[in-house]
XYZ file of C-alpha atoms in Angstrom:
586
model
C -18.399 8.439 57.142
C -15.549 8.108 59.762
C -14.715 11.030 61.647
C -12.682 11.842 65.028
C -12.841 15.656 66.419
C -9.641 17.206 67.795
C -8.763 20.060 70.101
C -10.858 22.482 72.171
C -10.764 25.701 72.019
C -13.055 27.466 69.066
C -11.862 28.585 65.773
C -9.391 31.230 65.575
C -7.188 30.798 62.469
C -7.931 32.710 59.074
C -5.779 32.298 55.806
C -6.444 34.034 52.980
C -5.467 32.266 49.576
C -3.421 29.305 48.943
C 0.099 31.561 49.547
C 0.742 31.064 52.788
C 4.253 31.848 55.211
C 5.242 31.593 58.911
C 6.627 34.636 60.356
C 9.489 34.325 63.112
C 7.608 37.010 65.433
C 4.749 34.828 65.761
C 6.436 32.713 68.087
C 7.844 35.194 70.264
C 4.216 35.948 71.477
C 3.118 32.345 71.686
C 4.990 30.022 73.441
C 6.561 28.147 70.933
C 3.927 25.456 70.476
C 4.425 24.338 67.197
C 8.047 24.030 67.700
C 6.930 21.668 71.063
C 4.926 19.414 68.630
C 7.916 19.226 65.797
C 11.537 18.319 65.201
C 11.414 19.583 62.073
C 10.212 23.221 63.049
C 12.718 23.234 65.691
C 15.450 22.451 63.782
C 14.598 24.944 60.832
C 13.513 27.736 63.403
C 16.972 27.562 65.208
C 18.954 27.817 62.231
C 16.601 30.614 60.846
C 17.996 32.267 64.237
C 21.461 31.927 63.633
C 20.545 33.814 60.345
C 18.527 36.103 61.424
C 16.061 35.759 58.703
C 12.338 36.236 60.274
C 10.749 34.244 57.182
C 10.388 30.693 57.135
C 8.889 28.775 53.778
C 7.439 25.312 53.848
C 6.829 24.705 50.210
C 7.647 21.028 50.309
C 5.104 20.406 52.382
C 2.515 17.589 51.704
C -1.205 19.032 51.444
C 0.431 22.639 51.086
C -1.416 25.573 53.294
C -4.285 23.465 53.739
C -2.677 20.950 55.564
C -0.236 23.311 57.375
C -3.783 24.975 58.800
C -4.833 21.739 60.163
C -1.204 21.317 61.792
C -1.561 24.301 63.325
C -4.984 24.142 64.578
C -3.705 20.755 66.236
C -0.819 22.386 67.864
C -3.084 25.252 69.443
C -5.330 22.972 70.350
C -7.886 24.393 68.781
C -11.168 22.005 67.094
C -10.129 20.578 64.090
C -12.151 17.412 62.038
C -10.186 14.181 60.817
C -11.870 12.299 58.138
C -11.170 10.433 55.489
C -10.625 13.426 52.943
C -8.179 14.961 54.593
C -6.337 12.003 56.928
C -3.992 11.316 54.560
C -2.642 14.631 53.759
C -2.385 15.239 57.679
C -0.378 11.960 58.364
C 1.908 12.964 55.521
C 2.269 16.483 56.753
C 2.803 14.996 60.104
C 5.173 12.854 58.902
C 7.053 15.625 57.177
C 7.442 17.931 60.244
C 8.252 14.375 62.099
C 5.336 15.082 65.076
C 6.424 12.269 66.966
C 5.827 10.916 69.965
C 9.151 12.475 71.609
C 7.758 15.942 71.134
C 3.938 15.421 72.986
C 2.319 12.282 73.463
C -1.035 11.634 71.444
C 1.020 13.770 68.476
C -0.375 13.953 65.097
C 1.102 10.804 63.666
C 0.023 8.844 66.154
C -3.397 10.358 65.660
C -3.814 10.193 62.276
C -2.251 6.432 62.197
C -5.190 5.382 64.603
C -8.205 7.150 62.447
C -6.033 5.609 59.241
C -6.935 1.874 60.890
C -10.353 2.654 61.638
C -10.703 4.565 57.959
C -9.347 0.826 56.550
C -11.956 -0.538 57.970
C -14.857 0.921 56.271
C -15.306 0.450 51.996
C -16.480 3.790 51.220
C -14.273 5.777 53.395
C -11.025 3.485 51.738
C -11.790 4.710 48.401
C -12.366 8.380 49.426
C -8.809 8.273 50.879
C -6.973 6.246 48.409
C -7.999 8.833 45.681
C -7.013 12.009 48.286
C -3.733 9.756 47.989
C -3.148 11.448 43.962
C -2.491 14.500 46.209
C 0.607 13.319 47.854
C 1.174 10.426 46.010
C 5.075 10.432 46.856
C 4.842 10.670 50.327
C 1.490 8.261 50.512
C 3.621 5.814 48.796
C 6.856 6.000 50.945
C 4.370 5.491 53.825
C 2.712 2.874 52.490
C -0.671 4.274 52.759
C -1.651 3.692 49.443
C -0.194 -0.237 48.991
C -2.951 -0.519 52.650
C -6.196 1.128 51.344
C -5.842 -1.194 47.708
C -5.073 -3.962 50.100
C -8.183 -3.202 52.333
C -10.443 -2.973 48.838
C -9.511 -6.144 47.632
C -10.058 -8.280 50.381
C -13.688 -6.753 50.897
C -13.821 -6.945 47.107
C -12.933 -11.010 47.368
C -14.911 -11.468 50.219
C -18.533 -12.238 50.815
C -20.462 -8.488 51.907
C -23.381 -10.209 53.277
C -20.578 -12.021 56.167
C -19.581 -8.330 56.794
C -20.954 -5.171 58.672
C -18.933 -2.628 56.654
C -20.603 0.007 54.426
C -21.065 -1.287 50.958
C -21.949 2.007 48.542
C -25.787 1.391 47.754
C -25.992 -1.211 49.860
C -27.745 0.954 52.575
C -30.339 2.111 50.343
C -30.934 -1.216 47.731
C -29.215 -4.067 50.052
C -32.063 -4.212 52.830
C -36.108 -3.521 52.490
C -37.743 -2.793 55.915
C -40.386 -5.411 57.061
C -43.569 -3.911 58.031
C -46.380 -5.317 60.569
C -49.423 -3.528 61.245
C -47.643 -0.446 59.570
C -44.591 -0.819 62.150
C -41.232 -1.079 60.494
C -40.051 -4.324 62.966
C -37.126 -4.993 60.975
C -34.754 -5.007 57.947
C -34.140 -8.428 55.442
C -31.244 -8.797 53.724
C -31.486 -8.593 49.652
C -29.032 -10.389 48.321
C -25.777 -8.379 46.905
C -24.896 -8.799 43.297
C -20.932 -10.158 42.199
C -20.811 -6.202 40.487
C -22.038 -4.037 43.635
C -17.853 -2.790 43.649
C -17.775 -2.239 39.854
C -18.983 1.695 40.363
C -17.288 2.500 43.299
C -13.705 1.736 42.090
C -14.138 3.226 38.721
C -13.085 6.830 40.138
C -10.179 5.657 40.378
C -6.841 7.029 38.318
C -5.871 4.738 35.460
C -2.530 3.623 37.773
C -4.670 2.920 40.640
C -7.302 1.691 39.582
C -4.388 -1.259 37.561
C -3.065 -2.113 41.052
C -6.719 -2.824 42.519
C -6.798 -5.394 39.946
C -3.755 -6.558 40.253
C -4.739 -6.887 43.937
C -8.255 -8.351 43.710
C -6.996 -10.930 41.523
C -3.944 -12.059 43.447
C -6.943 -12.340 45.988
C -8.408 -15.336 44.309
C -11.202 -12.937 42.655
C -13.210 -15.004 39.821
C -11.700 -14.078 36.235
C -15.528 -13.552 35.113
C -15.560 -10.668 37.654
C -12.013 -9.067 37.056
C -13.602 -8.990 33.470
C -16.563 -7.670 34.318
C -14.617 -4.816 36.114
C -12.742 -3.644 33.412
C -15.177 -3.952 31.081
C -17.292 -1.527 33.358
C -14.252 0.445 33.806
C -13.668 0.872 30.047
C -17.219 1.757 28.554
C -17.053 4.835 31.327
C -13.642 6.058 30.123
C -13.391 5.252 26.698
C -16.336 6.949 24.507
C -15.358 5.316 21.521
C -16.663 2.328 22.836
C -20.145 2.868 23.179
C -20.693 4.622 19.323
C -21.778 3.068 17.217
C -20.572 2.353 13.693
C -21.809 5.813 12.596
C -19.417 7.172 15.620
C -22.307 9.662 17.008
C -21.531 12.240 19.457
C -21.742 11.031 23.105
C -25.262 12.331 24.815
C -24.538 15.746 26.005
C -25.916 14.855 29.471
C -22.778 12.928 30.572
C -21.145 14.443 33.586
C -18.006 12.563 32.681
C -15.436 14.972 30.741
C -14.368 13.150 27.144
C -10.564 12.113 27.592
C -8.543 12.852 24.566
C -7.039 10.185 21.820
C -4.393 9.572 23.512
C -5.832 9.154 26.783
C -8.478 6.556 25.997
C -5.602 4.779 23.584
C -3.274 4.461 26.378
C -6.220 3.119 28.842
C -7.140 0.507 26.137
C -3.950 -0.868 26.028
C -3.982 -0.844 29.846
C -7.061 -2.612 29.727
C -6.549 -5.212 27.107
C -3.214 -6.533 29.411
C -5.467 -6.411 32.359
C -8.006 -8.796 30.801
C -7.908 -12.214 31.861
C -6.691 -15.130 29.150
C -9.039 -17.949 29.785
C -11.343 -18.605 27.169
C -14.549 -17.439 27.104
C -14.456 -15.255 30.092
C -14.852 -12.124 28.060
C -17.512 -11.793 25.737
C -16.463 -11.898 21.935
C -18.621 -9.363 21.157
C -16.383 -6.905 23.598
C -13.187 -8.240 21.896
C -14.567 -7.411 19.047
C -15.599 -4.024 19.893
C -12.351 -3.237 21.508
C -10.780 -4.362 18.236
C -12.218 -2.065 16.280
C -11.889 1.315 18.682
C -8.060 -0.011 18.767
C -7.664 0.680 14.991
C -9.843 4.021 15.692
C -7.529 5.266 17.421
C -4.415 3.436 16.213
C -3.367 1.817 19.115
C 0.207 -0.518 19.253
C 0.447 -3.402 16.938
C 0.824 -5.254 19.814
C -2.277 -4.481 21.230
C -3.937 -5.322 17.848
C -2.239 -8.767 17.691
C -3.489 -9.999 21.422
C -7.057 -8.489 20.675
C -7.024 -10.817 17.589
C -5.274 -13.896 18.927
C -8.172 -13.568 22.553
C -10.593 -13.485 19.572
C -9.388 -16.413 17.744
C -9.144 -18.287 20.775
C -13.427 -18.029 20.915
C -14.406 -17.348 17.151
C -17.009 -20.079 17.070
C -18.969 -17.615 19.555
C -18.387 -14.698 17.362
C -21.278 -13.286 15.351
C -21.011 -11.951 11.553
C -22.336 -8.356 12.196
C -19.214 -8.068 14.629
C -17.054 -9.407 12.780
C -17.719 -7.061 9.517
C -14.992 -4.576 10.651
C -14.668 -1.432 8.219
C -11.433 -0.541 6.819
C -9.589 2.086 8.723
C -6.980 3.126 6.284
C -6.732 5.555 3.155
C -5.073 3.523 0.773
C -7.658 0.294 1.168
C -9.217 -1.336 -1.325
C -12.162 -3.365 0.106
C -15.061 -2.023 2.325
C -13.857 -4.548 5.064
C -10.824 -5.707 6.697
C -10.557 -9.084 5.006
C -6.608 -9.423 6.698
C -7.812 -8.930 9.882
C -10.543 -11.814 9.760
C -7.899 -13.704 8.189
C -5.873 -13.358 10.810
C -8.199 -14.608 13.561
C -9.371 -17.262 11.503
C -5.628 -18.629 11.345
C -5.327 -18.217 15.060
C -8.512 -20.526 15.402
C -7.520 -22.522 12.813
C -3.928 -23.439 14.612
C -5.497 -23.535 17.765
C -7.447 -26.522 16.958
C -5.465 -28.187 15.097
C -2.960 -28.422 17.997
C -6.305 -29.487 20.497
C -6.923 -31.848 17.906
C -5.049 -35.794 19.107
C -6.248 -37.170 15.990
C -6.088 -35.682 12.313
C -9.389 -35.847 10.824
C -7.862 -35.787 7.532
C -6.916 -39.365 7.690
C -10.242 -40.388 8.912
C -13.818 -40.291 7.704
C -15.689 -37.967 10.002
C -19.407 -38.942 9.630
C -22.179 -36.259 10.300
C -23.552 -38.620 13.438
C -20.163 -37.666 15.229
C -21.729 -34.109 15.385
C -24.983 -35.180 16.410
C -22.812 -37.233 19.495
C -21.392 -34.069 20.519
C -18.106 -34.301 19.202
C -17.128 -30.588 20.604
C -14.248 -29.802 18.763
C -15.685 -30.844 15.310
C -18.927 -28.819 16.426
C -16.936 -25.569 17.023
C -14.813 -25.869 13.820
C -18.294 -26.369 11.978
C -19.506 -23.379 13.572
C -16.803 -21.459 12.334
C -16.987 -22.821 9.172
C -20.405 -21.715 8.602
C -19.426 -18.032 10.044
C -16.802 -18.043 7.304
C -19.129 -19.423 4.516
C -21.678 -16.409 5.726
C -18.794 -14.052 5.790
C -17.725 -14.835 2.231
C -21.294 -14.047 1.371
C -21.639 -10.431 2.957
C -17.847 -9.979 1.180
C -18.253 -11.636 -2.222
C -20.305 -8.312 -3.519
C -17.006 -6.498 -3.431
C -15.409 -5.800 -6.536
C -12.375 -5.333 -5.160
C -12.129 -8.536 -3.500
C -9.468 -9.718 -5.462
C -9.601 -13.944 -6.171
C -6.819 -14.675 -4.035
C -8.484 -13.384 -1.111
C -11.413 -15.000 -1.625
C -9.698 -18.560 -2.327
C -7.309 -18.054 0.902
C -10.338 -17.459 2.872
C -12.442 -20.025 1.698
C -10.075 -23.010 1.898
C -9.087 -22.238 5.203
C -11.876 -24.378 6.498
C -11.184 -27.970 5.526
C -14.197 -29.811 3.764
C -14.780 -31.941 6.761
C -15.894 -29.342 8.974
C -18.902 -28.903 6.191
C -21.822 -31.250 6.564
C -23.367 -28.864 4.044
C -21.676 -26.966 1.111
C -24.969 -24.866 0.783
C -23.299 -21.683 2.500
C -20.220 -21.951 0.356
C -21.965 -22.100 -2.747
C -23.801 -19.366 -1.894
C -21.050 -17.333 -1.198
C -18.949 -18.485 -4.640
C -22.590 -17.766 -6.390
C -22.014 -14.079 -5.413
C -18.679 -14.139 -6.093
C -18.999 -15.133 -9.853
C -21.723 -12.592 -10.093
C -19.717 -9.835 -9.064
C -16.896 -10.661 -10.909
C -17.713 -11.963 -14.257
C -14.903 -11.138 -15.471
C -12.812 -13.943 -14.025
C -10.751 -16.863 -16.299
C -12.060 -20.141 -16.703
C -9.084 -21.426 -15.117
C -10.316 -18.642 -11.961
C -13.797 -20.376 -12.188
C -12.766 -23.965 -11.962
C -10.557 -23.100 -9.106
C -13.229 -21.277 -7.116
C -15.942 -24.485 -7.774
C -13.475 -26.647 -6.240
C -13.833 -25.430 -2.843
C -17.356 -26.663 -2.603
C -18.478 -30.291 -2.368
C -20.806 -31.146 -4.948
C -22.354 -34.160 -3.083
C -22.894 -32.479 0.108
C -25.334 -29.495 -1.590
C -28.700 -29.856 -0.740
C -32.018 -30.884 -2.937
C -32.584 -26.531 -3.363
C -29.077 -26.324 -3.729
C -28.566 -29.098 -6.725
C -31.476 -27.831 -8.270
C -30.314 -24.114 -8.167
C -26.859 -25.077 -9.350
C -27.540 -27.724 -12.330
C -29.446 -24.073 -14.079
C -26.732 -21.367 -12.717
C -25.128 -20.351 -15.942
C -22.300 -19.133 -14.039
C -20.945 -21.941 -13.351
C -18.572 -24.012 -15.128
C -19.911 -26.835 -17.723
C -18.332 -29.385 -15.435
C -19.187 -28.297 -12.398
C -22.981 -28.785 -13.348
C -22.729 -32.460 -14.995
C -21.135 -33.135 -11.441
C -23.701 -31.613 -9.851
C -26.147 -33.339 -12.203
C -24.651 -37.019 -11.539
C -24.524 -36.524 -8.114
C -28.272 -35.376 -7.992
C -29.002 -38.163 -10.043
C -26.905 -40.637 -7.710
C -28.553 -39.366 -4.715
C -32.323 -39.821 -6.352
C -31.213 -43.922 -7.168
C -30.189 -44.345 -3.751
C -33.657 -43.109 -2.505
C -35.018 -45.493 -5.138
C -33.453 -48.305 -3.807
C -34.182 -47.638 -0.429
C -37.852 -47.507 -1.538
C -37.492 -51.192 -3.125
C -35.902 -52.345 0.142
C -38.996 -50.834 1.843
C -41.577 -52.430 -0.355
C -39.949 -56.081 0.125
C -40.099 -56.322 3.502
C -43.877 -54.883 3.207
C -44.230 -57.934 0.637
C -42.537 -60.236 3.301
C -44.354 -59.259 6.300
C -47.920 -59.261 4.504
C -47.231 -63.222 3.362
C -45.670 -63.978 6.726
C -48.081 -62.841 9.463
C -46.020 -64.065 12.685
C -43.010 -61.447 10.871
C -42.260 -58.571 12.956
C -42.107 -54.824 10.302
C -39.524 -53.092 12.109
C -40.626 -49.886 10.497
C -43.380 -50.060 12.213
C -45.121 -50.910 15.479
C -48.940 -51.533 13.669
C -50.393 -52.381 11.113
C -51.904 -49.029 10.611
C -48.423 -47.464 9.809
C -48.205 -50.640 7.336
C -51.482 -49.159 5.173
C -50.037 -45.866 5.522
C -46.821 -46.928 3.845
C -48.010 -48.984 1.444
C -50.720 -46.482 0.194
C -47.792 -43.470 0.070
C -45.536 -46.178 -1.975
C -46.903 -46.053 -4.682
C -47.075 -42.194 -5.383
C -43.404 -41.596 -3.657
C -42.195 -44.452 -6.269
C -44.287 -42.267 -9.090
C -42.676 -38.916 -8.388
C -38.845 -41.021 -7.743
C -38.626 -42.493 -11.168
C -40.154 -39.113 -12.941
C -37.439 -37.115 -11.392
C -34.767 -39.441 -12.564
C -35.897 -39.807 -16.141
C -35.880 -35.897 -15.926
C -32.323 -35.873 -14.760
C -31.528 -38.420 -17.042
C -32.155 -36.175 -19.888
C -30.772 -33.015 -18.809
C -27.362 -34.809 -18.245
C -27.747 -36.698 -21.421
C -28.098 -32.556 -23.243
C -25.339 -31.513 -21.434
C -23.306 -33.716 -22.322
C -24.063 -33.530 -25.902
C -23.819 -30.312 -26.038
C -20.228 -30.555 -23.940
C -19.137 -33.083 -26.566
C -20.065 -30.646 -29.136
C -18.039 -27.702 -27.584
C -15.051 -30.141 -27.189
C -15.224 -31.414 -31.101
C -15.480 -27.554 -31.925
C -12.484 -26.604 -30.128
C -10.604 -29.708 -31.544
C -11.277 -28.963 -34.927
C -10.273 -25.134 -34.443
C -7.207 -26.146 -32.652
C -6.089 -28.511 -35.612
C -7.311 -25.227 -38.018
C -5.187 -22.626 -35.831
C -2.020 -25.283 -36.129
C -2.063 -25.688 -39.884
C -2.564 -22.062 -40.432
C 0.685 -21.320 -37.863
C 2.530 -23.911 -39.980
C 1.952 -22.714 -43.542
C 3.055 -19.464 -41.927
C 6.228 -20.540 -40.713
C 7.241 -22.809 -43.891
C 7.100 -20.924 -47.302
C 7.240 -23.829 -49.393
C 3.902 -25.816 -47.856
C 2.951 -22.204 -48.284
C 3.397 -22.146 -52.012
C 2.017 -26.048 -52.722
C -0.908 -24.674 -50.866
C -1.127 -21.805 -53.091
C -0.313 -24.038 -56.520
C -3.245 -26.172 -55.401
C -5.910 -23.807 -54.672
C -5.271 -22.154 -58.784
């Protein structure tokens, strides 16, 4: 720590409390030599004369009493310590009772300037005296003391510490091991210094400093990745709510740090959440997430709420489900989660790549091999269509998920960005569980949103038995099933030609296969594949054949009723078919 001794002679001032005065006989006995050292003195003590008042009150004075001791001390000449605690309220004070250099040389600014530029050039001793600057904040600003110490922490901040020889906080202790030979310490290596070693220091910083060291450090050229990092330090030590967890549990009652109120930690997440750099993926989605929800804790602005969910639309595909299962926060809500809210950041992602996107996909067939090519914008949009198809699932149990909601949410993702409809059916499976008490019409709409020739083998076979779904929906599942199954077939014949082929033509080249021992191996698991292909397809065959028997008996039923219903509505209406009706039934 910086230090610079001043004076000679030995201690000889007292002051008892913080109320302090000067009284007018005092200089009659001592030569005047604060009024030698300052215009301002002079000027006040000769009109105090002209008065004749004997007191004289200083209460604008920066540093109060404190500093006014050290002033003193200075003028007397008497042994007084400049670091870089108190430097700034002395240059201040100094400045405010103008010690110039017309009234001594080597006077107290000039002084206290000259420890200021060697105080800029250390880290530690910078922060100590930018946060003595919340003191005299006024007068640190007008002289500009504060704008040089954030200026001096952001260009070591930027810079590399290992090209430097200033004090780095833990550096001295973690940043070098000592290098021992025959139990001599011979030297000190270098450890390399993490991108975070400035993350702790700067976090004791006031709110409105701490914003301008950002500010600075990334008008620097600082990496966004660790301006992020920063505030993300900055805001798990100042905002509790951040670190409970969905329970909301007490902080541990260890913490040194004293819990700021609501409105505190409200106001320094909306700080924060400007602060935050807007390229994507710089800030986890997990901490978007997480800031999110602590904004609608403690009800922070809407528009704080709306740039938390656009940042996290911007990255959903690298959101995860448990995140994104926010509770409701209100009194008057309905469902257990905040289905709006995911709707909203799901229509954020949604018009954010359809705007990336040069080409509509809707006009073109998107085959599954363009995913396997790494077709990144189709592979993020079927990311996040499988994070919505698990998020209707974790939903769907809600009986107060009302159908519209569920519909919105599921069609959001177009059907392209599905290879699979296995996690939508799922989720519509749960759905029509927990609701049974939806329309037909409700249930035909709802089956529409999945695929029925993109559901898997499991998922066929699961969905041509599940009674909740609609008659139709199953004979498409069933035909498609059965579609899929004569395609294998066929593939199978292809196979066993060119097996024929190559066996009567022995210069023929199998380009299945590199040997003749894969040959035997096919041929011998022919026959039992072909066995098992054309049981399965006679079994289809006559569970689609039922079903639709048994459709064209519901259909014939309801015809016949509906002709019934009509003749009985039309007697009613007409009294005279109602009377030939009666004549012929006597």
């Amino acid at each position: 720590m910086a230090s610079l001794k001043l004076g000679s002679k030995s201690e000889a001032f007292h002051r008892e409390g913080q109320s302090w005065y000067i009284n007018l006989f005092i200089f009659l006995y001592l030569d005047f030599p604060l009024l030698s050292r300052s215009a301002l003195l002079e000027k006040l003590i000769e009109e105090l004369s002209i008065t004749n008042e004997s007191v004289l009150q200083l209460n604008q004075l920066p540093g109060g009493a404190k500093s006014f001791e050290l002033v003193a001390k200075f003028c007397y000449g008497v042994k007084i310590e400049l670091n870089s605690m108190n430097v700034v309220s002395l240059r201040c004070a100094a400045e405010y009772l103008q010690m110039n250099e017309e009234y001594g040389e080597g006077n107290l600014i000039a002084q206290t300037e000259a420890f200021l530029n060697e105080v800029f050039g250390n880290w530690t001793d910078t922060i100590k005296a930018l946060e003595t600057c919340e003191e005299v904040l006024p007068h640190a600003e007008e002289l500009h003391i504060v704008s040089r110490c954030i200026h001096s922490l952001a260009v070591k901040a930027c810079a590399d510490p290992m090209l430097f020889n200033w004090p780095v906080s833990g550096c001295n202790e973690t940043g070098r091991s000592a290098v021992f030979w025959n139990g001599i310490c011979s030297a000190t290596k270098p450890q390399p210094v993490s991108e975070d070693w400035w993350y702790e220091d700067v976090s004791f910083l006031s709110l409105a400093l701490y914003k301008r060291l950002i500010q600075a450090v990334e008008a620097g050229g600082m990496r966004p990745e660790n301006i992020a990092g920063a505030l993300v330090f900055y805001a798990k030590k100042y905002i509790p709510q951040m670190n409970r967890q969905s329970s909301f549990k007490n902080l541990n009652s260890g913490s040194t740090i004293s819990i700021p109120s609501e409105s505190d930690q409200r106001s320094l997440l909306e700080e924060i959440v400007e602060l935050l750099p807007t390229q994507k993926g710089v800030v986890h989605t997990r901490f978007l997430l997480r800031l999110l929800r602590t904004a609608m804790v403690l009800q922070a602005n809407q528009m704080c709420r709306e740039n938390l969910e656009r940042r996290i639309g911007l990255q959903l595909d690298q959101a995860a489900l448990e995140d994104l299962l926010i509770p409701n926060m209100g009194y008057s809500v309905e469902t257990l989660y905040d289905i709006d809210c995911f709707q909203r950041i799901l229509d954020h992602f949604m018009s954010i790549d359809q705007a990336s996107s040069t080409t509509s996909p809707c006009n073109n067939i998107v085959e599954e091999s363009q995913l396997i090519e790494g077709n990144n914008s189709l592979t993020c949009l079927t990311m996040v269509a499988n994070l919505v198809d698990a998020y209707l699932a974790e939903v769907a149990p809600d009986v107060n998920l009302k159908f519209p909601k569920f519909q919105a949410l599921a069609a959001a993702v177009p059907d392209y960005a599905r290879p699979l409809s296995d996690g939508i059916y799922r989720a519509i499976d749960i759905y029509l569980k927990a609701h049974p008490w939806l329309t037909d019409s409700e249930r035909e709409q709802i089956c529409r949103l999945m695929n029925c020739q993109k559901l898997s083998l499991e998922a066929s076979t699961h969905a041509a038995q599940n009674e909740r779904l609609p008659l139709r929906v199953i004979v498409q599942v069933l035909f498609f099933e059965q579609l899929r199954l004569r395609t294998s077939i066929s593939g199978w014949f292809f196979v066993s030609d060119n097996l024929e082929n190559s066996s009567q033509n022995p210069n023929s080249v199998l380009p299945m296969s590199k040997n003749n021992g894969s040959r035997h191996q096919m041929e011998a698991t022919r026959g039992t594949g072909m066995d098992d292909m054309r049981e399965r397809v006679c079994e289809l065959e006559k569970e689609c054949q039922s079903i639709k028997d048994e459709f064209q008996k519901v259909v014939k039923t309801k015809r016949s009723w509906n002709i019934f219903c009509k003749r009985k509505s039309q007697q009613s209406n007409n009294p005279k078919l109602q009377k030939d009706s009666n004549v012929k039934t006597q």
